[in-house]
């Protein structure tokens, strides 16, 4: 199981939202096909076919903000991103 698959499972479980690395979450979003644009500390993610725009900022210490992890989880679930077909299962 790849690191992105492990991270995806952690995000979908929702048990450790306060303990997700910001850089790892950025990598996962890019792996899921999101385009990233950076404006200062704001990392803006867009994807064709996804209405919402994710505007994420890291917390001190390099972690993702828990409410933003929740936003990412809701988006993944709403659009069926990262499903079994995504990783060839």
PDB file of N, CA and C in Angstrom:
ATOM      1  N   UNK A   1       0.854  -1.175   0.000  1.00  0.00           N
ATOM      2  CA  UNK A   1       0.000   0.000   0.000  1.00  0.00           C
ATOM      3  C   UNK A   1       0.900   1.238   0.000  1.00  0.00           C
ATOM      4  N   UNK A   2       0.651   2.161  -0.926  1.00  0.00           N
ATOM      5  CA  UNK A   2       1.473   3.359  -1.047  1.00  0.00           C
ATOM      6  C   UNK A   2       1.187   4.333   0.100  1.00  0.00           C
ATOM      7  N   UNK A   3       2.072   5.314   0.248  1.00  0.00           N
ATOM      8  CA  UNK A   3       1.887   6.333   1.286  1.00  0.00           C
ATOM      9  C   UNK A   3       0.614   7.135   1.042  1.00  0.00           C
ATOM     10  N   UNK A   4       0.306   7.422  -0.236  1.00  0.00           N
ATOM     11  CA  UNK A   4      -0.915   8.180  -0.530  1.00  0.00           C
ATOM     12  C   UNK A   4      -2.159   7.355  -0.199  1.00  0.00           C
ATOM     13  N   UNK A   5      -2.109   6.050  -0.442  1.00  0.00           N
ATOM     14  CA  UNK A   5      -3.250   5.197  -0.078  1.00  0.00           C
ATOM     15  C   UNK A   5      -3.445   5.178   1.434  1.00  0.00           C
ATOM     16  N   UNK A   6      -2.346   5.090   2.173  1.00  0.00           N
ATOM     17  CA  UNK A   6      -2.427   5.094   3.637  1.00  0.00           C
ATOM     18  C   UNK A   6      -3.001   6.418   4.134  1.00  0.00           C
ATOM     19  N   UNK A   7      -2.524   7.513   3.557  1.00  0.00           N
ATOM     20  CA  UNK A   7      -3.028   8.824   3.953  1.00  0.00           C
ATOM     21  C   UNK A   7      -4.506   8.962   3.616  1.00  0.00           C
ATOM     22  N   UNK A   8      -4.892   8.508   2.438  1.00  0.00           N
ATOM     23  CA  UNK A   8      -6.295   8.558   2.038  1.00  0.00           C
ATOM     24  C   UNK A   8      -7.168   7.810   3.042  1.00  0.00           C
ATOM     25  N   UNK A   9      -6.744   6.643   3.464  1.00  0.00           N
ATOM     26  CA  UNK A   9      -7.502   5.879   4.459  1.00  0.00           C
ATOM     27  C   UNK A   9      -7.590   6.617   5.785  1.00  0.00           C
ATOM     28  N   UNK A  10      -6.488   7.241   6.210  1.00  0.00           N
ATOM     29  CA  UNK A  10      -6.508   8.009   7.464  1.00  0.00           C
ATOM     30  C   UNK A  10      -7.480   9.171   7.379  1.00  0.00           C
ATOM     31  N   UNK A  11      -7.476   9.854   6.241  1.00  0.00           N
ATOM     32  CA  UNK A  11      -8.392  10.988   6.075  1.00  0.00           C
ATOM     33  C   UNK A  11      -9.836  10.504   6.056  1.00  0.00           C
ATOM     34  N   UNK A  12     -10.101   9.420   5.337  1.00  0.00           N
ATOM     35  CA  UNK A  12     -11.478   8.915   5.247  1.00  0.00           C
ATOM     36  C   UNK A  12     -11.988   8.374   6.573  1.00  0.00           C
ATOM     37  N   UNK A  13     -11.106   7.812   7.385  1.00  0.00           N
ATOM     38  CA  UNK A  13     -11.523   7.322   8.711  1.00  0.00           C
ATOM     39  C   UNK A  13     -11.922   8.476   9.619  1.00  0.00           C
ATOM     40  N   UNK A  14     -11.240   9.610   9.512  1.00  0.00           N
ATOM     41  CA  UNK A  14     -11.584  10.784  10.303  1.00  0.00           C
ATOM     42  C   UNK A  14     -11.176  10.715  11.755  1.00  0.00           C
ATOM     43  N   UNK A  15     -10.332   9.769  12.106  1.00  0.00           N
ATOM     44  CA  UNK A  15      -9.960   9.596  13.511  1.00  0.00           C
ATOM     45  C   UNK A  15      -8.768  10.453  13.920  1.00  0.00           C
ATOM     46  N   UNK A  16      -8.003  10.973  12.947  1.00  0.00           N
ATOM     47  CA  UNK A  16      -6.799  11.730  13.302  1.00  0.00           C
ATOM     48  C   UNK A  16      -6.657  12.997  12.474  1.00  0.00           C
ATOM     49  N   UNK A  17      -7.736  13.763  12.362  1.00  0.00           N
ATOM     50  CA  UNK A  17      -7.715  14.975  11.542  1.00  0.00           C
ATOM     51  C   UNK A  17      -6.658  15.977  12.005  1.00  0.00           C
ATOM     52  N   UNK A  18      -6.359  16.005  13.302  1.00  0.00           N
ATOM     53  CA  UNK A  18      -5.391  16.969  13.832  1.00  0.00           C
ATOM     54  C   UNK A  18      -3.957  16.510  13.626  1.00  0.00           C
ATOM     55  N   UNK A  19      -3.762  15.313  13.075  1.00  0.00           N
ATOM     56  CA  UNK A  19      -2.420  14.765  12.964  1.00  0.00           C
ATOM     57  C   UNK A  19      -2.068  14.401  11.523  1.00  0.00           C
ATOM     58  N   UNK A  20      -2.538  15.193  10.573  1.00  0.00           N
ATOM     59  CA  UNK A  20      -2.266  14.954   9.156  1.00  0.00           C
ATOM     60  C   UNK A  20      -1.239  15.985   8.692  1.00  0.00           C
ATOM     61  N   UNK A  21      -0.190  15.533   8.052  1.00  0.00           N
ATOM     62  CA  UNK A  21       0.839  16.428   7.529  1.00  0.00           C
ATOM     63  C   UNK A  21       0.274  17.259   6.376  1.00  0.00           C
ATOM     64  N   UNK A  22       0.531  18.559   6.406  1.00  0.00           N
ATOM     65  CA  UNK A  22       0.046  19.442   5.354  1.00  0.00           C
ATOM     66  C   UNK A  22       0.666  19.080   4.009  1.00  0.00           C
ATOM     67  N   UNK A  23       1.981  18.844   4.004  1.00  0.00           N
ATOM     68  CA  UNK A  23       2.651  18.502   2.743  1.00  0.00           C
ATOM     69  C   UNK A  23       2.153  17.182   2.171  1.00  0.00           C
ATOM     70  N   UNK A  24       1.872  16.211   3.043  1.00  0.00           N
ATOM     71  CA  UNK A  24       1.350  14.924   2.578  1.00  0.00           C
ATOM     72  C   UNK A  24      -0.039  15.106   1.974  1.00  0.00           C
ATOM     73  N   UNK A  25      -0.860  15.953   2.600  1.00  0.00           N
ATOM     74  CA  UNK A  25      -2.204  16.183   2.075  1.00  0.00           C
ATOM     75  C   UNK A  25      -2.125  16.908   0.731  1.00  0.00           C
ATOM     76  N   UNK A  26      -1.200  17.851   0.580  1.00  0.00           N
ATOM     77  CA  UNK A  26      -0.992  18.515  -0.716  1.00  0.00           C
ATOM     78  C   UNK A  26      -0.625  17.487  -1.782  1.00  0.00           C
ATOM     79  N   UNK A  27       0.282  16.585  -1.445  1.00  0.00           N
ATOM     80  CA  UNK A  27       0.699  15.551  -2.391  1.00  0.00           C
ATOM     81  C   UNK A  27      -0.454  14.652  -2.792  1.00  0.00           C
ATOM     82  N   UNK A  28      -1.293  14.291  -1.828  1.00  0.00           N
ATOM     83  CA  UNK A  28      -2.452  13.455  -2.118  1.00  0.00           C
ATOM     84  C   UNK A  28      -3.404  14.169  -3.077  1.00  0.00           C
ATOM     85  N   UNK A  29      -3.675  15.439  -2.818  1.00  0.00           N
ATOM     86  CA  UNK A  29      -4.582  16.189  -3.690  1.00  0.00           C
ATOM     87  C   UNK A  29      -4.031  16.277  -5.112  1.00  0.00           C
ATOM     88  N   UNK A  30      -2.745  16.518  -5.237  1.00  0.00           N
ATOM     89  CA  UNK A  30      -2.136  16.549  -6.578  1.00  0.00           C
ATOM     90  C   UNK A  30      -2.231  15.178  -7.240  1.00  0.00           C
ATOM     91  N   UNK A  31      -2.030  14.113  -6.460  1.00  0.00           N
ATOM     92  CA  UNK A  31      -2.143  12.751  -6.990  1.00  0.00           C
ATOM     93  C   UNK A  31      -3.571  12.453  -7.452  1.00  0.00           C
ATOM     94  N   UNK A  32      -4.540  13.077  -6.800  1.00  0.00           N
ATOM     95  CA  UNK A  32      -5.947  12.887  -7.180  1.00  0.00           C
ATOM     96  C   UNK A  32      -6.353  13.763  -8.363  1.00  0.00           C
ATOM     97  N   UNK A  33      -5.405  14.522  -8.909  1.00  0.00           N
ATOM     98  CA  UNK A  33      -5.678  15.298 -10.113  1.00  0.00           C
ATOM     99  C   UNK A  33      -5.973  16.767  -9.896  1.00  0.00           C
ATOM    100  N   UNK A  34      -5.799  17.269  -8.682  1.00  0.00           N
ATOM    101  CA  UNK A  34      -6.035  18.684  -8.416  1.00  0.00           C
ATOM    102  C   UNK A  34      -4.842  19.500  -8.888  1.00  0.00           C
ATOM    103  N   UNK A  35      -5.139  20.702  -9.374  1.00  0.00           N
ATOM    104  CA  UNK A  35      -4.116  21.673  -9.735  1.00  0.00           C
ATOM    105  C   UNK A  35      -3.913  22.580  -8.523  1.00  0.00           C
ATOM    106  N   UNK A  36      -2.661  22.910  -8.231  1.00  0.00           N
ATOM    107  CA  UNK A  36      -2.359  23.746  -7.067  1.00  0.00           C
ATOM    108  C   UNK A  36      -1.823  25.100  -7.518  1.00  0.00           C
ATOM    109  N   UNK A  37      -2.340  26.143  -6.885  1.00  0.00           N
ATOM    110  CA  UNK A  37      -1.852  27.505  -7.088  1.00  0.00           C
ATOM    111  C   UNK A  37      -1.531  28.059  -5.706  1.00  0.00           C
ATOM    112  N   UNK A  38      -0.408  28.729  -5.551  1.00  0.00           N
ATOM    113  CA  UNK A  38       0.002  29.222  -4.240  1.00  0.00           C
ATOM    114  C   UNK A  38       0.016  30.744  -4.256  1.00  0.00           C
ATOM    115  N   UNK A  39      -0.647  31.315  -3.263  1.00  0.00           N
ATOM    116  CA  UNK A  39      -0.674  32.762  -3.054  1.00  0.00           C
ATOM    117  C   UNK A  39      -0.318  33.009  -1.592  1.00  0.00           C
ATOM    118  N   UNK A  40       0.929  33.350  -1.328  1.00  0.00           N
ATOM    119  CA  UNK A  40       1.371  33.533   0.054  1.00  0.00           C
ATOM    120  C   UNK A  40       1.315  32.200   0.776  1.00  0.00           C
ATOM    121  N   UNK A  41       0.579  32.164   1.889  1.00  0.00           N
ATOM    122  CA  UNK A  41       0.438  30.902   2.626  1.00  0.00           C
ATOM    123  C   UNK A  41      -0.772  30.095   2.172  1.00  0.00           C
ATOM    124  N   UNK A  42      -1.532  30.630   1.215  1.00  0.00           N
ATOM    125  CA  UNK A  42      -2.737  29.961   0.733  1.00  0.00           C
ATOM    126  C   UNK A  42      -2.399  29.033  -0.433  1.00  0.00           C
ATOM    127  N   UNK A  43      -2.808  27.792  -0.302  1.00  0.00           N
ATOM    128  CA  UNK A  43      -2.647  26.788  -1.359  1.00  0.00           C
ATOM    129  C   UNK A  43      -4.043  26.522  -1.900  1.00  0.00           C
ATOM    130  N   UNK A  44      -4.265  26.903  -3.139  1.00  0.00           N
ATOM    131  CA  UNK A  44      -5.595  26.844  -3.739  1.00  0.00           C
ATOM    132  C   UNK A  44      -5.621  25.673  -4.720  1.00  0.00           C
ATOM    133  N   UNK A  45      -6.566  24.753  -4.496  1.00  0.00           N
ATOM    134  CA  UNK A  45      -6.665  23.543  -5.302  1.00  0.00           C
ATOM    135  C   UNK A  45      -7.964  23.548  -6.093  1.00  0.00           C
ATOM    136  N   UNK A  46      -7.832  23.262  -7.384  1.00  0.00           N
ATOM    137  CA  UNK A  46      -9.002  23.151  -8.255  1.00  0.00           C
ATOM    138  C   UNK A  46      -8.868  21.876  -9.079  1.00  0.00           C
ATOM    139  N   UNK A  47     -10.012  21.379  -9.524  1.00  0.00           N
ATOM    140  CA  UNK A  47     -10.027  20.173 -10.357  1.00  0.00           C
ATOM    141  C   UNK A  47     -11.216  20.273 -11.292  1.00  0.00           C
ATOM    142  N   UNK A  48     -10.995  19.934 -12.546  1.00  0.00           N
ATOM    143  CA  UNK A  48     -12.086  19.929 -13.514  1.00  0.00           C
ATOM    144  C   UNK A  48     -13.141  18.920 -13.059  1.00  0.00           C
ATOM    145  N   UNK A  49     -14.389  19.333 -13.080  1.00  0.00           N
ATOM    146  CA  UNK A  49     -15.473  18.467 -12.665  1.00  0.00           C
ATOM    147  C   UNK A  49     -15.816  18.581 -11.182  1.00  0.00           C
ATOM    148  N   UNK A  50     -15.028  19.364 -10.447  1.00  0.00           N
ATOM    149  CA  UNK A  50     -15.289  19.594  -9.020  1.00  0.00           C
ATOM    150  C   UNK A  50     -15.640  21.064  -8.853  1.00  0.00           C
ATOM    151  N   UNK A  51     -16.842  21.333  -8.348  1.00  0.00           N
ATOM    152  CA  UNK A  51     -17.331  22.710  -8.213  1.00  0.00           C
ATOM    153  C   UNK A  51     -16.528  23.507  -7.188  1.00  0.00           C
ATOM    154  N   UNK A  52     -16.265  22.877  -6.057  1.00  0.00           N
ATOM    155  CA  UNK A  52     -15.639  23.572  -4.944  1.00  0.00           C
ATOM    156  C   UNK A  52     -14.167  23.863  -5.218  1.00  0.00           C
ATOM    157  N   UNK A  53     -13.698  24.941  -4.625  1.00  0.00           N
ATOM    158  CA  UNK A  53     -12.289  25.299  -4.647  1.00  0.00           C
ATOM    159  C   UNK A  53     -11.785  25.147  -3.224  1.00  0.00           C
ATOM    160  N   UNK A  54     -10.699  24.403  -3.054  1.00  0.00           N
ATOM    161  CA  UNK A  54     -10.105  24.219  -1.729  1.00  0.00           C
ATOM    162  C   UNK A  54      -9.051  25.293  -1.511  1.00  0.00           C
ATOM    163  N   UNK A  55      -9.158  26.011  -0.420  1.00  0.00           N
ATOM    164  CA  UNK A  55      -8.192  27.035  -0.045  1.00  0.00           C
ATOM    165  C   UNK A  55      -7.603  26.597   1.294  1.00  0.00           C
ATOM    166  N   UNK A  56      -6.394  26.051   1.254  1.00  0.00           N
ATOM    167  CA  UNK A  56      -5.794  25.457   2.444  1.00  0.00           C
ATOM    168  C   UNK A  56      -4.576  26.241   2.900  1.00  0.00           C
ATOM    169  N   UNK A  57      -4.382  26.306   4.218  1.00  0.00           N
ATOM    170  CA  UNK A  57      -3.190  26.898   4.798  1.00  0.00           C
ATOM    171  C   UNK A  57      -2.672  25.957   5.879  1.00  0.00           C
ATOM    172  N   UNK A  58      -1.334  25.852   5.998  1.00  0.00           N
ATOM    173  CA  UNK A  58      -0.786  24.986   7.045  1.00  0.00           C
ATOM    174  C   UNK A  58      -0.874  25.638   8.424  1.00  0.00           C
ATOM    175  N   UNK A  59      -0.946  24.791   9.455  1.00  0.00           N
ATOM    176  CA  UNK A  59      -0.813  25.251  10.833  1.00  0.00           C
ATOM    177  C   UNK A  59       0.667  25.361  11.137  1.00  0.00           C
ATOM    178  N   UNK A  60       0.990  26.022  12.225  1.00  0.00           N
ATOM    179  CA  UNK A  60       2.372  25.996  12.698  1.00  0.00           C
ATOM    180  C   UNK A  60       2.731  24.559  13.006  1.00  0.00           C
ATOM    181  N   UNK A  61       3.924  24.146  12.655  1.00  0.00           N
ATOM    182  CA  UNK A  61       4.348  22.771  12.894  1.00  0.00           C
ATOM    183  C   UNK A  61       4.163  21.870  11.694  1.00  0.00           C
ATOM    184  N   UNK A  62       3.672  22.403  10.578  1.00  0.00           N
ATOM    185  CA  UNK A  62       3.571  21.620   9.354  1.00  0.00           C
ATOM    186  C   UNK A  62       2.373  20.692   9.263  1.00  0.00           C
ATOM    187  N   UNK A  63       1.424  20.826  10.163  1.00  0.00           N
ATOM    188  CA  UNK A  63       0.223  19.990  10.122  1.00  0.00           C
ATOM    189  C   UNK A  63      -0.895  20.711   9.378  1.00  0.00           C
ATOM    190  N   UNK A  64      -1.825  19.943   8.869  1.00  0.00           N
ATOM    191  CA  UNK A  64      -3.019  20.507   8.235  1.00  0.00           C
ATOM    192  C   UNK A  64      -4.020  20.873   9.333  1.00  0.00           C
ATOM    193  N   UNK A  65      -4.804  21.888   9.081  1.00  0.00           N
ATOM    194  CA  UNK A  65      -5.834  22.280  10.040  1.00  0.00           C
ATOM    195  C   UNK A  65      -6.943  21.233  10.012  1.00  0.00           C
ATOM    196  N   UNK A  66      -7.391  20.775  11.190  1.00  0.00           N
ATOM    197  CA  UNK A  66      -8.409  19.712  11.232  1.00  0.00           C
ATOM    198  C   UNK A  66      -9.667  20.014  10.427  1.00  0.00           C
ATOM    199  N   UNK A  67     -10.161  21.258  10.452  1.00  0.00           N
ATOM    200  CA  UNK A  67     -11.383  21.557   9.698  1.00  0.00           C
ATOM    201  C   UNK A  67     -11.131  21.479   8.191  1.00  0.00           C
ATOM    202  N   UNK A  68      -9.891  21.730   7.763  1.00  0.00           N
ATOM    203  CA  UNK A  68      -9.581  21.627   6.344  1.00  0.00           C
ATOM    204  C   UNK A  68      -9.436  20.169   5.915  1.00  0.00           C
ATOM    205  N   UNK A  69      -8.938  19.308   6.818  1.00  0.00           N
ATOM    206  CA  UNK A  69      -8.898  17.864   6.537  1.00  0.00           C
ATOM    207  C   UNK A  69     -10.334  17.369   6.351  1.00  0.00           C
ATOM    208  N   UNK A  70     -11.239  17.867   7.185  1.00  0.00           N
ATOM    209  CA  UNK A  70     -12.652  17.485   7.067  1.00  0.00           C
ATOM    210  C   UNK A  70     -13.220  17.940   5.720  1.00  0.00           C
ATOM    211  N   UNK A  71     -12.858  19.140   5.266  1.00  0.00           N
ATOM    212  CA  UNK A  71     -13.315  19.626   3.960  1.00  0.00           C
ATOM    213  C   UNK A  71     -12.816  18.717   2.841  1.00  0.00           C
ATOM    214  N   UNK A  72     -11.551  18.309   2.932  1.00  0.00           N
ATOM    215  CA  UNK A  72     -10.972  17.415   1.925  1.00  0.00           C
ATOM    216  C   UNK A  72     -11.709  16.083   1.937  1.00  0.00           C
ATOM    217  N   UNK A  73     -11.985  15.530   3.131  1.00  0.00           N
ATOM    218  CA  UNK A  73     -12.707  14.262   3.244  1.00  0.00           C
ATOM    219  C   UNK A  73     -14.084  14.361   2.601  1.00  0.00           C
ATOM    220  N   UNK A  74     -14.803  15.441   2.893  1.00  0.00           N
ATOM    221  CA  UNK A  74     -16.145  15.615   2.335  1.00  0.00           C
ATOM    222  C   UNK A  74     -16.106  15.696   0.808  1.00  0.00           C
ATOM    223  N   UNK A  75     -15.091  16.367   0.280  1.00  0.00           N
ATOM    224  CA  UNK A  75     -14.940  16.483  -1.174  1.00  0.00           C
ATOM    225  C   UNK A  75     -14.625  15.131  -1.808  1.00  0.00           C
ATOM    226  N   UNK A  76     -13.733  14.370  -1.178  1.00  0.00           N
ATOM    227  CA  UNK A  76     -13.377  13.039  -1.686  1.00  0.00           C
ATOM    228  C   UNK A  76     -14.602  12.140  -1.711  1.00  0.00           C
ATOM    229  N   UNK A  77     -15.387  12.187  -0.657  1.00  0.00           N
ATOM    230  CA  UNK A  77     -16.588  11.350  -0.585  1.00  0.00           C
ATOM    231  C   UNK A  77     -17.664  11.824  -1.572  1.00  0.00           C
ATOM    232  N   UNK A  78     -17.860  13.132  -1.666  1.00  0.00           N
ATOM    233  CA  UNK A  78     -18.903  13.677  -2.550  1.00  0.00           C
ATOM    234  C   UNK A  78     -18.651  13.302  -4.008  1.00  0.00           C
ATOM    235  N   UNK A  79     -17.392  13.365  -4.438  1.00  0.00           N
ATOM    236  CA  UNK A  79     -17.076  13.134  -5.846  1.00  0.00           C
ATOM    237  C   UNK A  79     -16.510  11.736  -6.114  1.00  0.00           C
ATOM    238  N   UNK A  80     -16.422  10.913  -5.077  1.00  0.00           N
ATOM    239  CA  UNK A  80     -15.922   9.546  -5.269  1.00  0.00           C
ATOM    240  C   UNK A  80     -14.469   9.502  -5.704  1.00  0.00           C
ATOM    241  N   UNK A  81     -13.666  10.423  -5.237  1.00  0.00           N
ATOM    242  CA  UNK A  81     -12.256  10.483  -5.599  1.00  0.00           C
ATOM    243  C   UNK A  81     -11.471   9.464  -4.784  1.00  0.00           C
ATOM    244  N   UNK A  82     -10.460   8.894  -5.378  1.00  0.00           N
ATOM    245  CA  UNK A  82      -9.597   7.965  -4.643  1.00  0.00           C
ATOM    246  C   UNK A  82     -10.235   6.640  -4.329  1.00  0.00           C
ATOM    247  N   UNK A  83     -11.270   6.264  -5.083  1.00  0.00           N
ATOM    248  CA  UNK A  83     -11.946   4.994  -4.844  1.00  0.00           C
ATOM    249  C   UNK A  83     -11.113   3.816  -5.295  1.00  0.00           C
ATOM    250  N   UNK A  84     -11.673   2.640  -5.217  1.00  0.00           N
ATOM    251  CA  UNK A  84     -10.949   1.421  -5.558  1.00  0.00           C
ATOM    252  C   UNK A  84     -10.442   1.443  -6.989  1.00  0.00           C
ATOM    253  N   UNK A  85     -11.237   1.987  -7.903  1.00  0.00           N
ATOM    254  CA  UNK A  85     -10.801   2.036  -9.305  1.00  0.00           C
ATOM    255  C   UNK A  85      -9.589   2.952  -9.465  1.00  0.00           C
ATOM    256  N   UNK A  86      -9.424   3.891  -8.548  1.00  0.00           N
ATOM    257  CA  UNK A  86      -8.305   4.839  -8.598  1.00  0.00           C
ATOM    258  C   UNK A  86      -6.963   4.125  -8.457  1.00  0.00           C
ATOM    259  N   UNK A  87      -6.926   3.094  -7.635  1.00  0.00           N
ATOM    260  CA  UNK A  87      -5.682   2.374  -7.374  1.00  0.00           C
ATOM    261  C   UNK A  87      -5.695   0.967  -7.969  1.00  0.00           C
ATOM    262  N   UNK A  88      -6.542   0.753  -8.946  1.00  0.00           N
ATOM    263  CA  UNK A  88      -6.538  -0.486  -9.689  1.00  0.00           C
ATOM    264  C   UNK A  88      -7.091  -1.694  -8.951  1.00  0.00           C
ATOM    265  N   UNK A  89      -8.048  -1.471  -8.080  1.00  0.00           N
ATOM    266  CA  UNK A  89      -8.653  -2.581  -7.336  1.00  0.00           C
ATOM    267  C   UNK A  89     -10.082  -2.779  -7.743  1.00  0.00           C
TER     268      UNK A  89
END
